[in-house]
């Protein structure tokens, strides 16, 4: 491609509404252009990246035996009523009526449409397993679209759906997709981690997120550097930090801690380690009658160590809390603890179920609230000062340095951006939509399903969050809008420069390199600034002076400085770098 | 591709709602699957055709210097209010509100979005000309979606938009796109015609439709087989069929023609050629006041020869009718002609403006209604029996056999399906949306625009309407879902057959041929029926018996019978056919 035949539009300043670096840089590099809130034009420079991402996905999905089709953007609401999601999906689901007043939706995902295809097309066990995918425009009417392509409303997603005859085969389909995703993310050239994730209300054990590592990521990823353990923080198992409970050595003592309502403040006041304190969190569960009125409320006290945080996803898996919980009101707290929040503890609370985190359950001589304003208790010991907890469970977030649950080392935490997800769905949709096949005995059975998404346009944002510097974007080779840019200096004045640039351009094109020749006639400074902002990984500069000495300059986007190369060596040098 | 890794689903019968052959065959061949009225899933077999169509379009658009981007499906209504189309567009425009109650539309086309980009990005004459295109999902909420992909609601369109500094440059951009479209349609391998088309209310002289020739087409295409004249029937110029008016030779006579109210009946009754009769059509134009009330109505009598039809598009270009017209009411007709419809004519009509078609204006001794029930006049002559017409104009449809307006032969008419359109827009959108650039003198000027569409998914329907037989679809090589299918017979029983099929598959793949190996193990009859229905252009059959004699069978989809080829010759034979 020659720059004069393309469209390049860079900005010195990012618009004020661009809050994160990927949004700022994509706007400045002319990759996207805002059409409305969370709705972007993909400009020519950005579209090239999208196409490269799509091509990698398509090649690996095809290689994994998935078959591409294309389901509509606008879908009849009937299917979504069958699955129950027309009602259950929040305002993110964009609902429309057609000219006849019939309900439609703009698809945020395609479980319903693919299940409708499957129940018509996959009639026999002989046709299974089958995996269909499409790469299609999606729409989610986010309440607050932001961060450019990271949380837009209209976006491109690859979603695949597997259909299997039984759970075991569905597991193989899942593993197959997991392996394909590894190849896809490897080819993107991004640092990423596949992490086990919570399966939410659907249940089952199979869910992995593909997280692109970036300091700015919204998600906390837990991993063990010395093993392959990796999980989303929602799921990562926190083990007890002591092998067993120590014997009591202190006397239970009530201590004045006026105005000190946090564990941190109490530990500081008492000159004790924070790890000796216990935090009290009060939840409530409501039992409803058939009309939805509350007939009974149970109050729960959850205890985590003072330096730990409650993990609400884990709390939601505790027996008794699975049906949903809320934080207790101040009135409920006063009722059961005889005390305002800030000085709560397990001793003397009435009608409360106590759930201790695994670590809290093995603590001794700990500190907790006295259920009396401005007082805490020290030297608290289970069994001696209060009964054993009603339940012991993993209800906290892991912290860096915790032992890995696989026993293979110590956990670390980093931030990530979720760009892919593989998920075992089971029969959630096939049951709701009656998607059967006939097994070997001619008996109808529900299709076992899995779904597998990749946020195509989100990849761009994540790649930039991970790979940028003060000058701009740094694309990995495989998804850069152009792999190599040739910058001739003064081609309008020097026939030699022009000829050398054209020759190099021709040679690289002939090798299949995605090369751009910058024939715009810009001054060197402006030209370099553009390509550094846009993030082309490899740059070759040709100037009259250098050519007289038979030299050109090569600079990788991450290189500190340019390297001088003999004119005759530059193609070979690039072939080596690009592994051609 | 191996069939076992793909998805093939054929039907013996088409669904009842499939009215046209392309719809029936696409459903039967498993290319599309209905999701809702006018909304289809593109199944794997159909998607392959779409991708090939898109690839050809993309390559030729890029070669023509157009730059690809991608504009959103869901667009803010504000832009459409600026252009006036949010109000003016009928119920085909799908309107939505987002969660905050803001108006959006699902794009039926992208003039507004691209003009919004252009007014921000194309600021200087130095950036012009520029042509942007995208291939994107469109939605038009047709009142009565039908004919499968021919008149669906959701469809894929390539739309390109050119921006130029002046009319002359816009003409060059138009010519450039016209030439690119020729290449695109040549590559599709379809019989087509580029025909001049009416420009409607936008005006200007530049509009061409690309029509795929098919007997079932909705459009009538006029062309001259001995010249390159071609036009949509709405536009095709009808010349006077006589060089000049002959002298009057008959006496004006009133003749009883009881119950004969059509020209055909009158000509038969009087044993005269239909070409001697004149048909009367009565129109009316209303002058409105500022409140939209009618203040004055003018009645018009339009005269065409008895064997000709009125062309309403042409009538709408007659001075006085340009502002819009309607057919007159019976009351208005009786008022001005003193007679009910059926026996109307120009003689004695009061307060009526008479517009004669060019041919009528040079007729002599003609027959027309007498403005008296059950009577016609014969031997009517202009000047002698009635004044010369107020206006003479081309107001009829051409008919086959008419002289070509370029004087190079005689016109023929065929049916076509419109699948492409190039259109000079002028400043319609740039004026409405204030899309300026700065010229050499730093003065703002409106961008001159053109738009260029190809109905990507419609191409599939049109290709099938043109190319099918009783057994199924006949795809041109360039857009077939697979170019070659290999059908091994009894590969499960014969290792030789399996090995030969695998070898041929490997050889063709290595040559870059898009080949499918049918490894499903179907019986020959079912296998052949599938591929003839699906329409794969080239088939190679390998069987045990033939292989023992060193032979395989080749059959082109249009061939009456198979040709025996030596095993060693088949690749060479296919290379020849596919021009590799």
Tab-separated table of N, CA, C and O in Angstrom, chain A residues 4-7 9 33 35-36 39-44 47 51 58 67-76 79 91-92 94-100 104 106 116-117 120-122 130 132 136-137 139 141-143 153-154, chain B residues 4-7 9 33 35-36 39-44 47 51 58 67-76 79 91-92 94-100 104 116-117 120-122 130 132 136-137 139 141-143 153-154:
chain	number	residue	atom	x	y	z
A	4	UNK	N	-0.316	7.471	-0.205
A	4	UNK	CA	-1.140	8.398	-0.986
A	4	UNK	C	-2.457	7.770	-1.412
A	4	UNK	O	-3.416	8.463	-1.715
A	5	UNK	N	-2.499	6.423	-1.460
A	5	UNK	CA	-3.739	5.745	-1.831
A	5	UNK	C	-4.532	5.296	-0.617
A	5	UNK	O	-5.562	4.648	-0.744
A	6	UNK	N	-4.017	5.616	0.563
A	6	UNK	CA	-4.669	5.170	1.782
A	6	UNK	C	-5.218	6.410	2.484
A	6	UNK	O	-5.279	7.485	1.904
A	7	UNK	N	-5.627	6.241	3.716
A	7	UNK	CA	-6.133	7.398	4.445
A	7	UNK	C	-5.483	7.429	5.816
A	7	UNK	O	-5.676	6.522	6.629
A	9	UNK	N	-4.795	9.862	9.159
A	9	UNK	CA	-5.271	11.077	9.810
A	9	UNK	C	-4.907	11.001	11.285
A	9	UNK	O	-5.509	10.254	12.042
A	33	UNK	N	-13.229	6.597	14.993
A	33	UNK	CA	-13.810	7.943	15.006
A	33	UNK	C	-15.195	7.809	15.621
A	33	UNK	O	-15.968	6.960	15.219
A	35	UNK	N	-18.961	8.087	16.422
A	35	UNK	CA	-20.203	8.454	15.737
A	35	UNK	C	-21.263	8.811	16.773
A	35	UNK	O	-22.095	9.687	16.558
A	36	UNK	N	-21.243	8.112	17.890
A	36	UNK	CA	-22.173	8.397	18.988
A	36	UNK	C	-21.566	7.787	20.236
A	36	UNK	O	-20.486	7.197	20.183
A	39	UNK	N	-20.251	4.236	20.130
A	39	UNK	CA	-20.430	3.783	18.735
A	39	UNK	C	-19.352	4.451	17.888
A	39	UNK	O	-19.267	5.679	17.845
A	40	UNK	N	-18.537	3.638	17.256
A	40	UNK	CA	-17.376	4.158	16.534
A	40	UNK	C	-17.349	3.725	15.084
A	40	UNK	O	-17.702	2.585	14.762
A	41	UNK	N	-16.918	4.638	14.220
A	41	UNK	CA	-16.490	4.249	12.889
A	41	UNK	C	-15.121	3.606	13.025
A	41	UNK	O	-14.249	4.138	13.724
A	42	UNK	N	-14.931	2.475	12.374
A	42	UNK	CA	-13.595	1.906	12.299
A	42	UNK	C	-12.957	2.493	11.056
A	42	UNK	O	-13.353	2.182	9.932
A	43	UNK	N	-12.011	3.385	11.264
A	43	UNK	CA	-11.378	4.073	10.149
A	43	UNK	C	-10.409	3.098	9.456
A	43	UNK	O	-10.068	2.061	10.015
A	44	UNK	N	-9.968	3.444	8.242
A	44	UNK	CA	-9.161	2.474	7.476
A	44	UNK	C	-7.983	1.887	8.265
A	44	UNK	O	-7.727	0.686	8.208
A	47	UNK	N	-9.431	-0.532	10.855
A	47	UNK	CA	-10.065	-1.691	10.234
A	47	UNK	C	-9.036	-2.731	9.815
A	47	UNK	O	-9.282	-3.934	9.888
A	51	UNK	N	-9.257	-6.628	10.778
A	51	UNK	CA	-9.225	-7.699	9.780
A	51	UNK	C	-8.145	-8.727	10.091
A	51	UNK	O	-8.317	-9.922	9.864
A	58	UNK	N	-10.263	-16.727	12.523
A	58	UNK	CA	-10.919	-17.584	11.522
A	58	UNK	C	-10.041	-18.798	11.192
A	58	UNK	O	-10.525	-19.926	11.139
A	67	UNK	N	-17.178	-24.506	12.146
A	67	UNK	CA	-17.697	-24.129	10.833
A	67	UNK	C	-18.309	-22.740	10.937
A	67	UNK	O	-19.127	-22.475	11.816
A	68	UNK	N	-17.920	-21.879	9.996
A	68	UNK	CA	-18.387	-20.499	10.056
A	68	UNK	C	-19.741	-20.330	9.373
A	68	UNK	O	-19.966	-20.869	8.289
A	69	UNK	N	-20.608	-19.581	10.009
A	69	UNK	CA	-21.861	-19.143	9.386
A	69	UNK	C	-22.054	-17.698	9.815
A	69	UNK	O	-21.132	-17.079	10.360
A	70	UNK	N	-23.207	-17.139	9.550
A	70	UNK	CA	-23.442	-15.761	9.955
A	70	UNK	C	-24.902	-15.600	10.343
A	70	UNK	O	-25.789	-15.827	9.531
A	71	UNK	N	-25.107	-15.252	11.604
A	71	UNK	CA	-26.464	-15.052	12.102
A	71	UNK	C	-26.775	-13.559	12.123
A	71	UNK	O	-25.882	-12.741	12.280
A	72	UNK	N	-28.049	-13.218	11.955
A	72	UNK	CA	-28.420	-11.814	11.772
A	72	UNK	C	-28.154	-10.925	12.989
A	72	UNK	O	-28.138	-11.389	14.130
A	73	UNK	N	-27.999	-9.648	12.704
A	73	UNK	CA	-27.856	-8.639	13.758
A	73	UNK	C	-29.213	-8.403	14.419
A	73	UNK	O	-29.313	-8.364	15.638
A	74	UNK	N	-30.243	-8.259	13.603
A	74	UNK	CA	-31.594	-8.027	14.125
A	74	UNK	C	-32.295	-9.375	14.208
A	74	UNK	O	-32.386	-10.088	13.211
A	75	UNK	N	-32.746	-9.731	15.398
A	75	UNK	CA	-33.324	-11.058	15.611
A	75	UNK	C	-34.728	-10.947	16.208
A	75	UNK	O	-34.977	-10.072	17.039
A	76	UNK	N	-35.628	-11.836	15.800
A	76	UNK	CA	-36.987	-11.789	16.336
A	76	UNK	C	-36.981	-12.073	17.842
A	76	UNK	O	-36.253	-12.949	18.312
A	79	UNK	N	-37.609	-15.852	19.926
A	79	UNK	CA	-36.587	-16.789	20.399
A	79	UNK	C	-36.091	-16.399	21.786
A	79	UNK	O	-35.789	-17.251	22.620
A	91	UNK	N	-31.511	-3.628	30.589
A	91	UNK	CA	-31.621	-2.610	29.523
A	91	UNK	C	-30.454	-2.638	28.542
A	91	UNK	O	-30.487	-1.912	27.553
A	92	UNK	N	-29.441	-3.466	28.786
A	92	UNK	CA	-28.369	-3.609	27.793
A	92	UNK	C	-28.896	-4.212	26.501
A	92	UNK	O	-28.304	-4.059	25.441
A	94	UNK	N	-30.949	-4.231	23.421
A	94	UNK	CA	-31.599	-3.190	22.618
A	94	UNK	C	-32.827	-3.802	21.959
A	94	UNK	O	-32.705	-4.716	21.142
A	95	UNK	N	-33.977	-3.317	22.342
A	95	UNK	CA	-35.244	-3.857	21.848
A	95	UNK	C	-35.853	-2.913	20.808
A	95	UNK	O	-35.830	-1.704	21.010
A	96	UNK	N	-36.378	-3.468	19.729
A	96	UNK	CA	-37.005	-2.670	18.671
A	96	UNK	C	-38.333	-3.287	18.296
A	96	UNK	O	-38.515	-4.496	18.412
A	97	UNK	N	-39.216	-2.459	17.747
A	97	UNK	CA	-40.427	-2.954	17.096
A	97	UNK	C	-40.319	-2.666	15.604
A	97	UNK	O	-39.811	-1.620	15.208
A	98	UNK	N	-40.774	-3.606	14.793
A	98	UNK	CA	-40.758	-3.341	13.361
A	98	UNK	C	-42.030	-2.595	12.962
A	98	UNK	O	-42.837	-2.220	13.819
A	99	UNK	N	-42.210	-2.359	11.652
A	99	UNK	CA	-43.327	-1.528	11.203
A	99	UNK	C	-44.676	-2.138	11.538
A	99	UNK	O	-45.676	-1.432	11.566
A	100	UNK	N	-44.684	-3.468	11.770
A	100	UNK	CA	-45.939	-4.115	12.120
A	100	UNK	C	-46.108	-4.233	13.636
A	100	UNK	O	-47.025	-4.895	14.107
A	104	UNK	N	-38.363	-7.130	18.140
A	104	UNK	CA	-37.057	-7.622	17.710
A	104	UNK	C	-36.008	-7.141	18.696
A	104	UNK	O	-36.279	-6.276	19.516
A	106	UNK	N	-31.598	-6.210	18.882
A	106	UNK	CA	-30.297	-6.131	18.209
A	106	UNK	C	-29.368	-7.027	19.014
A	106	UNK	O	-29.169	-6.805	20.204
A	116	UNK	N	-31.695	-22.330	17.878
A	116	UNK	CA	-32.788	-22.501	16.926
A	116	UNK	C	-32.309	-23.241	15.674
A	116	UNK	O	-33.001	-24.111	15.138
A	117	UNK	N	-31.128	-22.900	15.218
A	117	UNK	CA	-30.559	-23.622	14.065
A	117	UNK	C	-30.299	-25.073	14.447
A	117	UNK	O	-30.669	-26.005	13.724
A	120	UNK	N	-33.148	-27.519	14.621
A	120	UNK	CA	-33.678	-27.899	13.315
A	120	UNK	C	-32.693	-28.759	12.531
A	120	UNK	O	-33.091	-29.630	11.779
A	121	UNK	N	-31.407	-28.473	12.678
A	121	UNK	CA	-30.425	-29.089	11.794
A	121	UNK	C	-29.714	-30.296	12.399
A	121	UNK	O	-29.271	-31.172	11.669
A	122	UNK	N	-29.524	-30.286	13.710
A	122	UNK	CA	-28.762	-31.376	14.336
A	122	UNK	C	-29.759	-32.361	14.933
A	122	UNK	O	-30.168	-32.246	16.078
A	130	UNK	N	-20.615	-30.848	16.830
A	130	UNK	CA	-20.572	-29.789	15.817
A	130	UNK	C	-20.297	-28.474	16.520
A	130	UNK	O	-20.769	-28.252	17.631
A	132	UNK	N	-20.330	-24.356	15.575
A	132	UNK	CA	-20.594	-23.258	14.635
A	132	UNK	C	-20.072	-21.952	15.236
A	132	UNK	O	-20.223	-21.723	16.436
A	136	UNK	N	-19.477	-11.283	14.127
A	136	UNK	CA	-20.617	-10.446	13.781
A	136	UNK	C	-20.692	-9.219	14.689
A	136	UNK	O	-20.136	-9.215	15.795
A	137	UNK	N	-21.383	-8.225	14.211
A	137	UNK	CA	-21.631	-7.009	14.976
A	137	UNK	C	-22.586	-7.310	16.126
A	137	UNK	O	-23.614	-7.949	15.929
A	139	UNK	N	-24.453	-5.606	19.808
A	139	UNK	CA	-24.833	-4.333	20.425
A	139	UNK	C	-25.254	-4.576	21.864
A	139	UNK	O	-26.091	-5.434	22.128
A	141	UNK	N	-26.411	-2.101	25.043
A	141	UNK	CA	-26.700	-0.711	25.384
A	141	UNK	C	-26.199	-0.416	26.783
A	141	UNK	O	-26.978	-0.271	27.726
A	142	UNK	N	-24.878	-0.298	26.895
A	142	UNK	CA	-24.240	-0.031	28.187
A	142	UNK	C	-24.782	1.258	28.785
A	142	UNK	O	-25.003	2.235	28.074
A	143	UNK	N	-24.958	1.246	30.109
A	143	UNK	CA	-25.443	2.442	30.765
A	143	UNK	C	-24.451	3.583	30.587
A	143	UNK	O	-24.823	4.710	30.320
A	153	UNK	N	-20.724	0.255	22.812
A	153	UNK	CA	-22.057	-0.326	22.693
A	153	UNK	C	-22.106	-1.240	21.466
A	153	UNK	O	-22.505	-2.386	21.565
A	154	UNK	N	-21.679	-0.741	20.326
A	154	UNK	CA	-21.599	-1.618	19.155
A	154	UNK	C	-20.171	-2.143	19.068
A	154	UNK	O	-19.219	-1.379	19.188
B	4	UNK	N	-16.801	-33.879	5.790
B	4	UNK	CA	-17.037	-34.287	7.179
B	4	UNK	C	-16.709	-33.173	8.162
B	4	UNK	O	-17.194	-33.167	9.282
B	5	UNK	N	-15.863	-32.224	7.746
B	5	UNK	CA	-15.514	-31.102	8.628
B	5	UNK	C	-16.362	-29.872	8.348
B	5	UNK	O	-16.164	-28.814	8.939
B	6	UNK	N	-17.259	-30.027	7.382
B	6	UNK	CA	-18.071	-28.886	6.984
B	6	UNK	C	-19.502	-29.161	7.406
B	6	UNK	O	-19.759	-30.092	8.174
B	7	UNK	N	-20.430	-28.350	6.938
B	7	UNK	CA	-21.825	-28.584	7.280
B	7	UNK	C	-22.658	-28.539	6.004
B	7	UNK	O	-22.728	-27.503	5.340
B	9	UNK	N	-26.399	-29.522	4.380
B	9	UNK	CA	-27.772	-29.838	4.768
B	9	UNK	C	-28.689	-29.491	3.603
B	9	UNK	O	-28.933	-28.318	3.338
B	33	UNK	N	-31.100	-19.941	5.923
B	33	UNK	CA	-32.092	-20.503	6.820
B	33	UNK	C	-32.852	-19.327	7.421
B	33	UNK	O	-32.258	-18.387	7.916
B	35	UNK	N	-34.719	-16.910	9.787
B	35	UNK	CA	-34.811	-16.650	11.226
B	35	UNK	C	-36.101	-15.887	11.532
B	35	UNK	O	-36.718	-16.083	12.567
B	36	UNK	N	-36.472	-15.020	10.603
B	36	UNK	CA	-37.716	-14.265	10.724
B	36	UNK	C	-38.066	-13.766	9.335
B	36	UNK	O	-37.324	-14.037	8.386
B	39	UNK	N	-35.404	-12.127	7.205
B	39	UNK	CA	-34.161	-12.188	7.996
B	39	UNK	C	-33.636	-13.615	7.936
B	39	UNK	O	-34.336	-14.548	8.338
B	40	UNK	N	-32.438	-13.781	7.447
B	40	UNK	CA	-31.895	-15.118	7.207
B	40	UNK	C	-30.560	-15.326	7.911
B	40	UNK	O	-29.723	-14.424	7.968
B	41	UNK	N	-30.393	-16.552	8.399
B	41	UNK	CA	-29.052	-17.006	8.745
B	41	UNK	C	-28.341	-17.363	7.447
B	41	UNK	O	-28.919	-18.033	6.587
B	42	UNK	N	-27.120	-16.912	7.299
B	42	UNK	CA	-26.313	-17.371	6.173
B	42	UNK	C	-25.589	-18.621	6.645
B	42	UNK	O	-24.687	-18.547	7.480
B	43	UNK	N	-26.021	-19.752	6.140
B	43	UNK	CA	-25.444	-21.017	6.571
B	43	UNK	C	-24.060	-21.181	5.935
B	43	UNK	O	-23.707	-20.476	4.994
B	44	UNK	N	-23.259	-22.124	6.437
B	44	UNK	CA	-21.864	-22.217	5.969
B	44	UNK	C	-21.736	-22.246	4.439
B	44	UNK	O	-20.870	-21.576	3.872
B	47	UNK	N	-22.531	-18.751	3.126
B	47	UNK	CA	-21.541	-17.758	3.556
B	47	UNK	C	-20.290	-17.809	2.686
B	47	UNK	O	-19.671	-16.786	2.415
B	51	UNK	N	-18.641	-14.608	0.920
B	51	UNK	CA	-17.238	-14.209	1.107
B	51	UNK	C	-16.504	-14.065	-0.234
B	51	UNK	O	-15.636	-13.207	-0.381
B	58	UNK	N	-13.938	-6.277	-2.914
B	58	UNK	CA	-12.866	-5.624	-2.157
B	58	UNK	C	-11.616	-5.428	-3.027
B	58	UNK	O	-11.019	-4.357	-3.048
B	67	UNK	N	-10.845	3.342	-0.377
B	67	UNK	CA	-10.275	2.946	0.913
B	67	UNK	C	-11.390	2.391	1.793
B	67	UNK	O	-12.429	3.021	1.956
B	68	UNK	N	-11.124	1.207	2.357
B	68	UNK	CA	-12.165	0.555	3.146
B	68	UNK	C	-12.166	1.041	4.594
B	68	UNK	O	-11.114	1.176	5.215
B	69	UNK	N	-13.337	1.265	5.106
B	69	UNK	CA	-13.528	1.525	6.526
B	69	UNK	C	-14.790	0.779	6.933
B	69	UNK	O	-15.308	-0.021	6.141
B	70	UNK	N	-15.278	1.007	8.135
B	70	UNK	CA	-16.505	0.318	8.539
B	70	UNK	C	-17.316	1.256	9.426
B	70	UNK	O	-16.846	1.676	10.482
B	71	UNK	N	-18.504	1.574	8.948
B	71	UNK	CA	-19.387	2.458	9.715
B	71	UNK	C	-20.414	1.606	10.453
B	71	UNK	O	-20.782	0.529	9.999
B	72	UNK	N	-20.881	2.104	11.592
B	72	UNK	CA	-21.735	1.283	12.468
B	72	UNK	C	-23.092	0.922	11.869
B	72	UNK	O	-23.621	1.635	11.019
B	73	UNK	N	-23.630	-0.165	12.363
B	73	UNK	CA	-24.977	-0.591	12.003
B	73	UNK	C	-26.002	0.322	12.679
B	73	UNK	O	-26.951	0.788	12.053
B	74	UNK	N	-25.806	0.554	13.961
B	74	UNK	CA	-26.717	1.413	14.719
B	74	UNK	C	-26.143	2.828	14.719
B	74	UNK	O	-24.998	3.033	15.115
B	75	UNK	N	-26.925	3.776	14.212
B	75	UNK	CA	-26.410	5.144	14.051
B	75	UNK	C	-27.332	6.134	14.760
B	75	UNK	O	-28.546	5.971	14.753
B	76	UNK	N	-26.746	7.183	15.334
B	76	UNK	CA	-27.563	8.182	16.029
B	76	UNK	C	-28.484	8.895	15.034
B	76	UNK	O	-28.076	9.220	13.919
B	79	UNK	N	-27.837	12.661	12.928
B	79	UNK	CA	-27.299	12.859	11.587
B	79	UNK	C	-28.402	12.755	10.543
B	79	UNK	O	-28.393	13.460	9.540
B	91	UNK	N	-41.399	4.028	6.482
B	91	UNK	CA	-41.293	3.022	7.561
B	91	UNK	C	-40.226	1.958	7.287
B	91	UNK	O	-39.962	1.133	8.156
B	92	UNK	N	-39.591	2.001	6.091
B	92	UNK	CA	-38.468	1.087	5.851
B	92	UNK	C	-37.310	1.386	6.795
B	92	UNK	O	-36.462	0.528	7.039
B	94	UNK	N	-35.661	1.608	10.113
B	94	UNK	CA	-35.908	0.995	11.414
B	94	UNK	C	-35.402	1.960	12.478
B	94	UNK	O	-34.206	2.236	12.567
B	95	UNK	N	-36.326	2.450	13.280
B	95	UNK	CA	-35.990	3.455	14.293
B	95	UNK	C	-36.007	2.812	15.686
B	95	UNK	O	-36.887	2.026	15.991
B	96	UNK	N	-35.031	3.140	16.503
B	96	UNK	CA	-34.946	2.605	17.864
B	96	UNK	C	-34.673	3.726	18.837
B	96	UNK	O	-34.060	4.726	18.481
B	97	UNK	N	-35.037	3.471	20.082
B	97	UNK	CA	-34.606	4.363	21.159
B	97	UNK	C	-33.661	3.584	22.069
B	97	UNK	O	-33.871	2.401	22.304
B	98	UNK	N	-32.631	4.245	22.564
B	98	UNK	CA	-31.740	3.549	23.487
B	98	UNK	C	-32.287	3.667	24.915
B	98	UNK	O	-33.381	4.198	25.117
B	99	UNK	N	-31.556	3.165	25.876
B	99	UNK	CA	-32.055	3.117	27.249
B	99	UNK	C	-32.306	4.498	27.828
B	99	UNK	O	-33.048	4.637	28.796
B	100	UNK	N	-31.654	5.500	27.245
B	100	UNK	CA	-31.877	6.855	27.734
B	100	UNK	C	-32.956	7.568	26.923
B	100	UNK	O	-33.172	8.765	27.115
B	104	UNK	N	-32.176	6.385	17.595
B	104	UNK	CA	-31.168	5.776	16.727
B	104	UNK	C	-31.873	5.138	15.539
B	104	UNK	O	-33.096	4.967	15.558
B	116	UNK	N	-20.607	12.811	7.554
B	116	UNK	CA	-20.126	13.278	8.859
B	116	UNK	C	-18.616	13.072	8.997
B	116	UNK	O	-17.899	13.922	9.510
B	117	UNK	N	-18.143	11.933	8.516
B	117	UNK	CA	-16.695	11.687	8.528
B	117	UNK	C	-15.998	12.680	7.601
B	117	UNK	O	-15.004	13.311	7.968
B	120	UNK	N	-15.439	16.212	8.734
B	120	UNK	CA	-14.411	16.370	9.759
B	120	UNK	C	-13.020	16.091	9.208
B	120	UNK	O	-12.045	16.701	9.640
B	121	UNK	N	-12.922	15.151	8.277
B	121	UNK	CA	-11.603	14.656	7.870
B	121	UNK	C	-11.092	15.278	6.569
B	121	UNK	O	-9.887	15.371	6.372
B	122	UNK	N	-11.993	15.608	5.648
B	122	UNK	CA	-11.550	16.120	4.350
B	122	UNK	C	-11.667	17.640	4.375
B	122	UNK	O	-12.684	18.211	4.027
B	130	UNK	N	-11.339	11.565	-2.849
B	130	UNK	CA	-11.229	10.445	-1.920
B	130	UNK	C	-12.483	9.588	-2.062
B	130	UNK	O	-13.573	10.099	-2.285
B	132	UNK	N	-14.363	6.401	-0.051
B	132	UNK	CA	-14.423	5.468	1.083
B	132	UNK	C	-15.512	4.434	0.815
B	132	UNK	O	-16.569	4.775	0.304
B	136	UNK	N	-21.145	-3.805	4.766
B	136	UNK	CA	-21.751	-3.804	6.095
B	136	UNK	C	-23.199	-4.305	6.032
B	136	UNK	O	-23.825	-4.277	4.971
B	137	UNK	N	-23.673	-4.751	7.159
B	137	UNK	CA	-25.058	-5.173	7.315
B	137	UNK	C	-25.984	-3.966	7.222
B	137	UNK	O	-25.744	-2.956	7.877
B	139	UNK	N	-30.278	-2.726	7.022
B	139	UNK	CA	-31.625	-3.164	7.371
B	139	UNK	C	-32.637	-2.227	6.737
B	139	UNK	O	-32.531	-1.014	6.878
B	141	UNK	N	-36.830	-2.128	6.565
B	141	UNK	CA	-38.021	-2.806	7.071
B	141	UNK	C	-39.090	-2.837	5.975
B	141	UNK	O	-40.083	-2.116	6.036
B	142	UNK	N	-38.862	-3.699	4.990
B	142	UNK	CA	-39.785	-3.846	3.854
B	142	UNK	C	-41.173	-4.205	4.361
B	142	UNK	O	-41.313	-5.012	5.273
B	143	UNK	N	-42.176	-3.635	3.715
B	143	UNK	CA	-43.541	-3.935	4.109
B	143	UNK	C	-43.828	-5.412	3.906
B	143	UNK	O	-44.438	-6.081	4.715
B	153	UNK	N	-35.012	-8.107	4.583
B	153	UNK	CA	-34.950	-6.911	5.418
B	153	UNK	C	-33.507	-6.658	5.845
B	153	UNK	O	-32.982	-5.589	5.663
B	154	UNK	N	-32.859	-7.694	6.383
B	154	UNK	CA	-31.443	-7.536	6.712
B	154	UNK	C	-30.635	-8.069	5.540
B	154	UNK	O	-30.913	-9.160	5.039
